PDB file of C-alpha atoms in Angstrom:
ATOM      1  CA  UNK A   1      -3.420  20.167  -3.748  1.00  0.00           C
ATOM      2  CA  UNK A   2      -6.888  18.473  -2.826  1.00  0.00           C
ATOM      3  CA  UNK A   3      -8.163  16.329  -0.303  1.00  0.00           C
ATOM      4  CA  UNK A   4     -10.823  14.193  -1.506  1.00  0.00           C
ATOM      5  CA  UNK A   5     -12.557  11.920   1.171  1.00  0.00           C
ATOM      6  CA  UNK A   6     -13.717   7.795  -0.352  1.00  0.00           C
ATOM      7  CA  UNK A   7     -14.908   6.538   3.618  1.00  0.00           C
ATOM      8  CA  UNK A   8     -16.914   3.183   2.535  1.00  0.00           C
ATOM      9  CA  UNK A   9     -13.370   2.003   0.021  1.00  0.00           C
ATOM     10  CA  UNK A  10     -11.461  -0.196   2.035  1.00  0.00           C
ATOM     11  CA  UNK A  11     -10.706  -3.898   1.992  1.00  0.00           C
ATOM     12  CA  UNK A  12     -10.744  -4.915   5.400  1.00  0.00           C
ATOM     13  CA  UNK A  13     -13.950  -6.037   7.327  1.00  0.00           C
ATOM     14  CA  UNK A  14     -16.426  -2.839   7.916  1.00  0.00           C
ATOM     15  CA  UNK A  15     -17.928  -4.265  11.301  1.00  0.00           C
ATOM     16  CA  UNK A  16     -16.666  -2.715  14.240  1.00  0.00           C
ATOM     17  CA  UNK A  17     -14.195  -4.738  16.257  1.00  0.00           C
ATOM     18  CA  UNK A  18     -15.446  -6.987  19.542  1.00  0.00           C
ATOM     19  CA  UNK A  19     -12.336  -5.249  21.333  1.00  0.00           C
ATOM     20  CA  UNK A  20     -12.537  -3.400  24.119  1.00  0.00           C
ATOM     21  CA  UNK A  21     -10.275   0.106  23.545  1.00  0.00           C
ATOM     22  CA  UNK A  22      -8.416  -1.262  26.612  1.00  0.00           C
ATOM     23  CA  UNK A  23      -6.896  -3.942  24.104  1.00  0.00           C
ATOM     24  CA  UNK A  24      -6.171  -1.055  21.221  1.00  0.00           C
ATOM     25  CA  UNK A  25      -2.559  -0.488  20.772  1.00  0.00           C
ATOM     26  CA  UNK A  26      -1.263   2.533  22.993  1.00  0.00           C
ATOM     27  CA  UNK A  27       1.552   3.313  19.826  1.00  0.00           C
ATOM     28  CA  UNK A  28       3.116   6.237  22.329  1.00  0.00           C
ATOM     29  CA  UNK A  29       4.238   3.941  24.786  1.00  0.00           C
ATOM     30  CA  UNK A  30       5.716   1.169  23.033  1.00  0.00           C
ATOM     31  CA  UNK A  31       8.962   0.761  21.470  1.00  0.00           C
ATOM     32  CA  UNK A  32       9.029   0.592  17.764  1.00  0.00           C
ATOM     33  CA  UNK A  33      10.322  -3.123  17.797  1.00  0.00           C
ATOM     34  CA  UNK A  34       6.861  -4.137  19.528  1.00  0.00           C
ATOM     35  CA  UNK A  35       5.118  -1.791  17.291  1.00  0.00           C
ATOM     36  CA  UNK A  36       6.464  -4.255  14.739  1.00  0.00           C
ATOM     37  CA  UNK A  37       5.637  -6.990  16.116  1.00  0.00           C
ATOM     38  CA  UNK A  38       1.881  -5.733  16.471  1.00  0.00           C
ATOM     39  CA  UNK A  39       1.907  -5.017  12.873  1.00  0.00           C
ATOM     40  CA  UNK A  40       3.338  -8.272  11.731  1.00  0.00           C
ATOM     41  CA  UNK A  41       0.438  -9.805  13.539  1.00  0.00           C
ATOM     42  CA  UNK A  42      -2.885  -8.252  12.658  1.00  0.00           C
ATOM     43  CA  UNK A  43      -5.131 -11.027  11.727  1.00  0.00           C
ATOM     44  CA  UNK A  44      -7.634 -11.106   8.355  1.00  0.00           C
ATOM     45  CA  UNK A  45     -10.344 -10.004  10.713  1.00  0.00           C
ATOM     46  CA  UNK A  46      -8.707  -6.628  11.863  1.00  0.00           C
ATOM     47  CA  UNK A  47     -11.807  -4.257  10.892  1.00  0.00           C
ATOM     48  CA  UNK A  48     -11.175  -1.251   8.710  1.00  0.00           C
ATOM     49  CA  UNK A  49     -11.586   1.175  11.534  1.00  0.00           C
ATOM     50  CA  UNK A  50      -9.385  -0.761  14.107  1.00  0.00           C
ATOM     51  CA  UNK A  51      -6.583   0.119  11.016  1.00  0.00           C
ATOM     52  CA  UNK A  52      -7.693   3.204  10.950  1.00  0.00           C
ATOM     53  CA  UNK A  53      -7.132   4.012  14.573  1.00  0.00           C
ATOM     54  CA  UNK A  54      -3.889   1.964  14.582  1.00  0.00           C
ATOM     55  CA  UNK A  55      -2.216   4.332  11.990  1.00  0.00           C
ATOM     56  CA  UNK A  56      -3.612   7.368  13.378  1.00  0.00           C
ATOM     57  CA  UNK A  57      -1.880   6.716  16.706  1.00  0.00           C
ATOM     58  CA  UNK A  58       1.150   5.993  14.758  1.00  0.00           C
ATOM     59  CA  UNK A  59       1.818   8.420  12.288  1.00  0.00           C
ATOM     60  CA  UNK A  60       3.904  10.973  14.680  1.00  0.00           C
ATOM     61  CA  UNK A  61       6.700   8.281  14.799  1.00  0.00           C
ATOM     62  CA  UNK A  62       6.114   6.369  11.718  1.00  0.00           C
ATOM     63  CA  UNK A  63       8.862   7.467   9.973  1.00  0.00           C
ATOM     64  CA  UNK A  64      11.616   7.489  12.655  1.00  0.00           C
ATOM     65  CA  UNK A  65      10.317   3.705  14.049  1.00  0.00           C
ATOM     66  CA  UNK A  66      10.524   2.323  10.531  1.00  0.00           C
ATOM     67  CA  UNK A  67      13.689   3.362   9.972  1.00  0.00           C
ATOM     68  CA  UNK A  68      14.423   2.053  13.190  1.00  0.00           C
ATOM     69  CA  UNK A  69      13.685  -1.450  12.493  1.00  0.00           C
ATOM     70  CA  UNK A  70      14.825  -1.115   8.897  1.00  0.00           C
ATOM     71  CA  UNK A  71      12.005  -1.570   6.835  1.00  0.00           C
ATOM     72  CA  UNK A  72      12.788  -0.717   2.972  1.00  0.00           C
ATOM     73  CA  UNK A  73       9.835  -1.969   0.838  1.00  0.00           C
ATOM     74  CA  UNK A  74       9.422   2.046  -0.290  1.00  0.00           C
ATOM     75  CA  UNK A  75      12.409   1.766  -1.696  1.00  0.00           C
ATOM     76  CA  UNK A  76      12.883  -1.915  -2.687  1.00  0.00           C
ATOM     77  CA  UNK A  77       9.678  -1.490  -5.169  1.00  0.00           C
ATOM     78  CA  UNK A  78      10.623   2.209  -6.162  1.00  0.00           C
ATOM     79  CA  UNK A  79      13.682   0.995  -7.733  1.00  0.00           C
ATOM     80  CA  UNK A  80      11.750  -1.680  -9.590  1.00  0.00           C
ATOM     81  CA  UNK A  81       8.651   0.870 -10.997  1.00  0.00           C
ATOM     82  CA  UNK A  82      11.171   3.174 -12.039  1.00  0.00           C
ATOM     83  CA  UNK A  83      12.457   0.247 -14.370  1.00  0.00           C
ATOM     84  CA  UNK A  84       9.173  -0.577 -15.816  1.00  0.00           C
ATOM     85  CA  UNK A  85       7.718   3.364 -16.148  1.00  0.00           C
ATOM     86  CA  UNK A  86       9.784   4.949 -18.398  1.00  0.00           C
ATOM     87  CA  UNK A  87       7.658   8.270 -18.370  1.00  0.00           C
ATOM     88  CA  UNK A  88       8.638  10.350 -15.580  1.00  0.00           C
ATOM     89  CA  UNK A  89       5.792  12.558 -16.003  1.00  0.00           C
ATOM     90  CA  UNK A  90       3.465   9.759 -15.432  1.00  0.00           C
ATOM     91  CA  UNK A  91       0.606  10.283 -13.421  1.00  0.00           C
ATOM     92  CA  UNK A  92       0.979   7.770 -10.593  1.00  0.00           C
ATOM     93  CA  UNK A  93      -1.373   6.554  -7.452  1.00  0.00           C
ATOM     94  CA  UNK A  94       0.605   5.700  -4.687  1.00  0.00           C
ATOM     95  CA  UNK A  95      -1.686   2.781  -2.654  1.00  0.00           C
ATOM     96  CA  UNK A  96      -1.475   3.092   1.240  1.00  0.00           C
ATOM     97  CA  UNK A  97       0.713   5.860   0.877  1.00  0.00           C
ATOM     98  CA  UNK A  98       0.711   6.469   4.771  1.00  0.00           C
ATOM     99  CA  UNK A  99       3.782   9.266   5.247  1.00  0.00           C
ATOM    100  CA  UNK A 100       4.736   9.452   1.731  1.00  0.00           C
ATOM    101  CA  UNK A 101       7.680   7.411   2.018  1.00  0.00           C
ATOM    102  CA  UNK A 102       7.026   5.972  -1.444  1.00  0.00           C
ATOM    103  CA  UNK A 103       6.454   9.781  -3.114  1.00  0.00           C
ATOM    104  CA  UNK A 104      10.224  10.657  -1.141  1.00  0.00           C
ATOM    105  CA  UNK A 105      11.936   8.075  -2.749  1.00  0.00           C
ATOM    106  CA  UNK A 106       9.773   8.687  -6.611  1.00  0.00           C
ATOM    107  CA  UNK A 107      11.334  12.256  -6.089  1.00  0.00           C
ATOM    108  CA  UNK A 108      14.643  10.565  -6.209  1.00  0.00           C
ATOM    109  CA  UNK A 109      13.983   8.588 -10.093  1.00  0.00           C
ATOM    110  CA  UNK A 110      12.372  12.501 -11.525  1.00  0.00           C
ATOM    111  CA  UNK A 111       8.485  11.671 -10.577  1.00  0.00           C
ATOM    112  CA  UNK A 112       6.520  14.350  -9.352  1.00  0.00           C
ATOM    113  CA  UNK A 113       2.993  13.601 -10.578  1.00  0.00           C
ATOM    114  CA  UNK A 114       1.818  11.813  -7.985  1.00  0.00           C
ATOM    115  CA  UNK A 115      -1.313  10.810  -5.552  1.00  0.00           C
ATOM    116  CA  UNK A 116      -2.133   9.645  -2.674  1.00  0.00           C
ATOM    117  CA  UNK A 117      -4.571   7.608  -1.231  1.00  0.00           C
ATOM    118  CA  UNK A 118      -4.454   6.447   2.460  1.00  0.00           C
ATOM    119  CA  UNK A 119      -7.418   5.714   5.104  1.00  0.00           C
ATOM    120  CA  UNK A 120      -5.616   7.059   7.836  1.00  0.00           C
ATOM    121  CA  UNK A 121      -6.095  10.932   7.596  1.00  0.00           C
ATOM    122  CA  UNK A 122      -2.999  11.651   9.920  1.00  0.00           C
ATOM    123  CA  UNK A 123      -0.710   9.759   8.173  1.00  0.00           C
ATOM    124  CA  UNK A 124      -1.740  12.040   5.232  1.00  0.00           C
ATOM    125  CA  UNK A 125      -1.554  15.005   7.295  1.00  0.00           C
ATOM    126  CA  UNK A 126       2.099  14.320   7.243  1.00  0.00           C
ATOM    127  CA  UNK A 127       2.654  13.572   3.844  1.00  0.00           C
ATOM    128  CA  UNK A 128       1.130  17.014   3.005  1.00  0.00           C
ATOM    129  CA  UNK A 129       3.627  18.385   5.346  1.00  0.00           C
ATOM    130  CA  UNK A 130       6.661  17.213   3.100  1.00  0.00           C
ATOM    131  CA  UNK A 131       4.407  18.559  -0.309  1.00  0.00           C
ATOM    132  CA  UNK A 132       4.902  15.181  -2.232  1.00  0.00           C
ATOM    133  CA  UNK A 133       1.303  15.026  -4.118  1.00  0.00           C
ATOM    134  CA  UNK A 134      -1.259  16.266  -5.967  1.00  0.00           C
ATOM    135  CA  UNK A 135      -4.119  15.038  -4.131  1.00  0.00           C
ATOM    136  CA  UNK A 136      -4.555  13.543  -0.662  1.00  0.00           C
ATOM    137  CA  UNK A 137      -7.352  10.820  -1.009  1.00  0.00           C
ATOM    138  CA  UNK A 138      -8.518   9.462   2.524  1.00  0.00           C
ATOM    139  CA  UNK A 139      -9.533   5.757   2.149  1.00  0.00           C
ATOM    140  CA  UNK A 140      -8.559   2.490   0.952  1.00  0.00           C
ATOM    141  CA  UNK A 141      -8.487   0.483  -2.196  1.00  0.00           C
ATOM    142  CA  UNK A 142     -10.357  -3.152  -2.350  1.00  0.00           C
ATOM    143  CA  UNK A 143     -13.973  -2.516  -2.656  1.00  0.00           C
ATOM    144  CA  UNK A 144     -16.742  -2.096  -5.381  1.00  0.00           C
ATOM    145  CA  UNK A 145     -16.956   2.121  -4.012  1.00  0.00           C
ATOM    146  CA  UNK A 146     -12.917   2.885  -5.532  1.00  0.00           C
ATOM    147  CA  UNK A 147     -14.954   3.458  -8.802  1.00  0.00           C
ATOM    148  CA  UNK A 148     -16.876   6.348  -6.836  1.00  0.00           C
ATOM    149  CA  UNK A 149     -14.002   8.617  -6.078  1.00  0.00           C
ATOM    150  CA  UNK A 150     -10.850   6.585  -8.905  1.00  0.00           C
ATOM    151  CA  UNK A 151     -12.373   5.839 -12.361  1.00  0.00           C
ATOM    152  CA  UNK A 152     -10.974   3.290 -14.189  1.00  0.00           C
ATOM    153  CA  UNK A 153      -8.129   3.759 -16.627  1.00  0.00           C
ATOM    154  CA  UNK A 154      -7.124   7.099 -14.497  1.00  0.00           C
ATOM    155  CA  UNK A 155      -3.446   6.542 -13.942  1.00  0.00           C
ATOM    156  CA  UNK A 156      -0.202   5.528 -15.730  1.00  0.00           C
ATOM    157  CA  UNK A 157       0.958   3.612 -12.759  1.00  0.00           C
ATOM    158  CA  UNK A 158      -0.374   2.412  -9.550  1.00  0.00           C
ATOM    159  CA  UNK A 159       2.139   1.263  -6.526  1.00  0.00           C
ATOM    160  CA  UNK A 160       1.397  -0.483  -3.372  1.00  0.00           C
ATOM    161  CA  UNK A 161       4.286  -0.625  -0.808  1.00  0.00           C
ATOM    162  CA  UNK A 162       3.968  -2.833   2.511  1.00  0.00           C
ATOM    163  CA  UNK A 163       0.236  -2.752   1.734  1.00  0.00           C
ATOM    164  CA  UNK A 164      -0.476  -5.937   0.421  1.00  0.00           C
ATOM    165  CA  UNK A 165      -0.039  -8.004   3.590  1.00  0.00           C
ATOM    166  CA  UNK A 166      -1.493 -10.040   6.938  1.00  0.00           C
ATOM    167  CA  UNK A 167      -4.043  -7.645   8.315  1.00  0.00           C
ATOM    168  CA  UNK A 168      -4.295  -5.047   5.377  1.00  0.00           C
ATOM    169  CA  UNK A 169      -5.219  -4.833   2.049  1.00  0.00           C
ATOM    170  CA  UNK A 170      -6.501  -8.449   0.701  1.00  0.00           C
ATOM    171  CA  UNK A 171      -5.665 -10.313  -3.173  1.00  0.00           C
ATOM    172  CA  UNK A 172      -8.995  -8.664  -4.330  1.00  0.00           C
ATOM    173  CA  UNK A 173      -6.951  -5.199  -4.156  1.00  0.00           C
ATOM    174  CA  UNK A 174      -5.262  -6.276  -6.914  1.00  0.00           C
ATOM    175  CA  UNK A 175      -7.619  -6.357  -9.237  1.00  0.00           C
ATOM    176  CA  UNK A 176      -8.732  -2.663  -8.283  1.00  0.00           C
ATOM    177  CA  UNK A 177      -5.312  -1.228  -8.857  1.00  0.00           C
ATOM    178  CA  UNK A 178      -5.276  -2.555 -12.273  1.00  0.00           C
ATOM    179  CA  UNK A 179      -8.532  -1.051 -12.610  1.00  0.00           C
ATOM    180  CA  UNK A 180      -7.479   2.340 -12.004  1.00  0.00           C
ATOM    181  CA  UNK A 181      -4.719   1.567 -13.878  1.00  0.00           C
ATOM    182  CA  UNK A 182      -4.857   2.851 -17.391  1.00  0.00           C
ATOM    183  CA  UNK A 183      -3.850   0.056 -20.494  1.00  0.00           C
ATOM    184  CA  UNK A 184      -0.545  -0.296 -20.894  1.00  0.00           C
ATOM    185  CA  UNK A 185       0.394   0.936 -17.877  1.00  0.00           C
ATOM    186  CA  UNK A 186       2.087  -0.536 -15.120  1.00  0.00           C
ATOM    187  CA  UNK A 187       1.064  -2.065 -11.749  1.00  0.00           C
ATOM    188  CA  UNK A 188       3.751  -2.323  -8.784  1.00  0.00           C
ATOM    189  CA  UNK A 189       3.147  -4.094  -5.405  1.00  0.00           C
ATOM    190  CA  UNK A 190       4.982  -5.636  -2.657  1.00  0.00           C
ATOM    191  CA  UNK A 191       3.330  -8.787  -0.617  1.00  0.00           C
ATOM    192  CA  UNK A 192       5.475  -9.988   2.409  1.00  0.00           C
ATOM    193  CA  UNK A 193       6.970 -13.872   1.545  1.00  0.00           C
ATOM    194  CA  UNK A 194       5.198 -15.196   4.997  1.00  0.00           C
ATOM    195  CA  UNK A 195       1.650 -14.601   3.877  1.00  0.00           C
ATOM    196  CA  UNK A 196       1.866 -14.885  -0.315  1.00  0.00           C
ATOM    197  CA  UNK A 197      -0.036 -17.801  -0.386  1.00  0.00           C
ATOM    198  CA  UNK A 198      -2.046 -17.039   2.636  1.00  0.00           C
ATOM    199  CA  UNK A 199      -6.000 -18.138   1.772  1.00  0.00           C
ATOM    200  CA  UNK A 200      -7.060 -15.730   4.408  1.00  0.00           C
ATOM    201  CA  UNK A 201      -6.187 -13.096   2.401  1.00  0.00           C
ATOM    202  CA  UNK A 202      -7.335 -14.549  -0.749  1.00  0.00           C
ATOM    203  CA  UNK A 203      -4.036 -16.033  -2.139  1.00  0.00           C
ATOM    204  CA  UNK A 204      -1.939 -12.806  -3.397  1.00  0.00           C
ATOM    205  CA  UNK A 205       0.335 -15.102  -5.923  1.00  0.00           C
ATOM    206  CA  UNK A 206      -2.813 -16.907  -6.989  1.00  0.00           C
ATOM    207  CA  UNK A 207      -4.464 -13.646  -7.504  1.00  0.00           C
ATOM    208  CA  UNK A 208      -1.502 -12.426  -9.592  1.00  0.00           C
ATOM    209  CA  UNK A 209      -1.046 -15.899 -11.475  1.00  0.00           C
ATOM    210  CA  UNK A 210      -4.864 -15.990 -12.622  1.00  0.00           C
ATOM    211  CA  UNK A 211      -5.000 -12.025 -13.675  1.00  0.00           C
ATOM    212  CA  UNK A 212      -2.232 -13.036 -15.896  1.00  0.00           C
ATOM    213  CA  UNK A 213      -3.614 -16.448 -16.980  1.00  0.00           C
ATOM    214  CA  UNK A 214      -6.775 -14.219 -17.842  1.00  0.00           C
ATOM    215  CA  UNK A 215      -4.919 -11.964 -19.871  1.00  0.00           C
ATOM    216  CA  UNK A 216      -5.386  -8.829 -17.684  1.00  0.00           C
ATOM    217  CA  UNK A 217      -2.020  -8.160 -17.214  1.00  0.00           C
ATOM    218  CA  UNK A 218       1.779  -8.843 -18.091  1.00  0.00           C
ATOM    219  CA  UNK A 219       3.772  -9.811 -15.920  1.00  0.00           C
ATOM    220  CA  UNK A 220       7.123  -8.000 -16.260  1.00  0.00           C
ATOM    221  CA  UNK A 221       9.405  -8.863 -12.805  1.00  0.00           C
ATOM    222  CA  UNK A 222       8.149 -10.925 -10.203  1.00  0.00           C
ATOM    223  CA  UNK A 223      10.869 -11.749  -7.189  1.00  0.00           C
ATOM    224  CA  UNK A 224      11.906 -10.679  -3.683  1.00  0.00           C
ATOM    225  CA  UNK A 225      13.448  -8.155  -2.574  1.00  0.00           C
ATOM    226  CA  UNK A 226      14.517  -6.278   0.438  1.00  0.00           C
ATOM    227  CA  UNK A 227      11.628  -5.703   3.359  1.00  0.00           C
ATOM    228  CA  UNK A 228      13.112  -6.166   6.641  1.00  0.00           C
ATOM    229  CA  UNK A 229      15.630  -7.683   8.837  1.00  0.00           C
ATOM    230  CA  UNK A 230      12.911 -10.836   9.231  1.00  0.00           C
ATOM    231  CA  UNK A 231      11.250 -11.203   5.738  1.00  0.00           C
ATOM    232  CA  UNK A 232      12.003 -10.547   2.271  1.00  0.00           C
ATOM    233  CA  UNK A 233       8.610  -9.572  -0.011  1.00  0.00           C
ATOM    234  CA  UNK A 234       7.983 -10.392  -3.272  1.00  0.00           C
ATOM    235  CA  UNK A 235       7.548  -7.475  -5.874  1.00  0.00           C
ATOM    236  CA  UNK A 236       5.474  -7.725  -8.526  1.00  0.00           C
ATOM    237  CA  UNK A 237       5.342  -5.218 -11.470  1.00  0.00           C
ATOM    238  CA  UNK A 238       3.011  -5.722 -14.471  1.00  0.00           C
ATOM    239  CA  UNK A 239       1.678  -4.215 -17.347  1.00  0.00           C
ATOM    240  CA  UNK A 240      -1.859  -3.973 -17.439  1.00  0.00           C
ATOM    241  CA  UNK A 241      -3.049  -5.694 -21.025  1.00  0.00           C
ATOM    242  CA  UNK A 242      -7.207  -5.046 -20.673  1.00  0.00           C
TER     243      UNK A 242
END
């Protein structure tokens, strides 16, 4: 297993945030409910290394407070790529891949060639603990520097779970998973219902609509699906076409 380190990809603002650490979320000391709610609310502005830190503090409890609140995207888009991707030894990038959640439930469907890429290093740190990839790729996806560490056309399939939302990864990610993506294969991501056409973020189903209307890619399902008790997300899975 490697651990390859991409610091300048991300696609959040690199400037460091005005606020003081006394405003930083304290993650041991709060309830997974108001965890929620903190992560519900990070703005378009919320720097890459303010996410950084956030998920860092987090990733001790990530996987019992999720399941806490019952949030299923991981498993909700899972179900769908396993539809699409018919080759279960398919070489597959799993986008904000935080715990691993996403590789756990791939396991399930007969995937096993799988890697991850995640700019919080101890939220990797525990999905090497559970032995789910191949590589461990510290960073994020939506700027010009993925080339640098992801050529394009590397992988069969490229999924994005919870990722594409208020605070993370903007609509211009999109167009750098389907660059790692190789042709013909297929492209899976979940964007929350409340911020789908949210022109802070660039306009995810705007983004998706025009890389189809361009020809880029296929789309094969596009509707919502589980996320959490409060919102639904919409999956998208397409085929990438050039």
């Amino acid at each position: 297993m490697e651990s390859n380190v991409c610091s300048k990809m991300s696609g959040l603002p690199t400037a460091t945030s005005d606020a003081d650490d006394s405003q930083r979320c304290c993650i041991s000391s709060r309830s997974s409910a108001a965890i929620w709610q903190e992560v519900l609310y990070l703005k378009s502005t919320t720097t890459t290394d303010d996410i950084r830190t956030f998920y860092d503090k987090w990733a001790s409890t990530y996987d019992d407070d999720i399941t806490e609140i019952g949030y299923v995207p991981y498993q909700s888009c899972t179900a769908q790529l396993a539809r699409y991707l018919t080759d279960r030894d398919a070489r597959i990038l799993d986008v904000a891949a935080g715990t691993g959640l996403v590789a756990s439930e791939l396991r399930k469907f007969g995937f096993v060639n799988m890697d991850a890429l995640d700019i919080s290093e101890k939220m990797l740190e525990k999905a090497r603990e559970k032995n789910l990839y191949q590589k461990y790729i510290i960073g994020a996806i939506a700027c010009p520097e993925v080339i640098q560490c992801i050529p394009e056309n590397t992988y069969d399939a490229t999924i994005s779970a919870g990722a594409f939302t208020q605070g993370h990864i903007k609509a211009k990610g999109l167009d750098d998973l389907v660059h790692v993506t190789k042709l013909n294969g297929i492209v899976c991501v979940s964007v929350r219902e409340d911020v789908l056409d949210d022109a802070d973020h660039g306009s995810y189903l705007q983004r998706v609509g025009q890389l189809a209307a361009d020809g880029h890619v296929d789309i094969l399902f596009q509707d919502y699906v589980e996320y959490h008790q409060l919102h639904r997300c919409m999956c998208f899975v397409m085929r990438k076409l050039k």
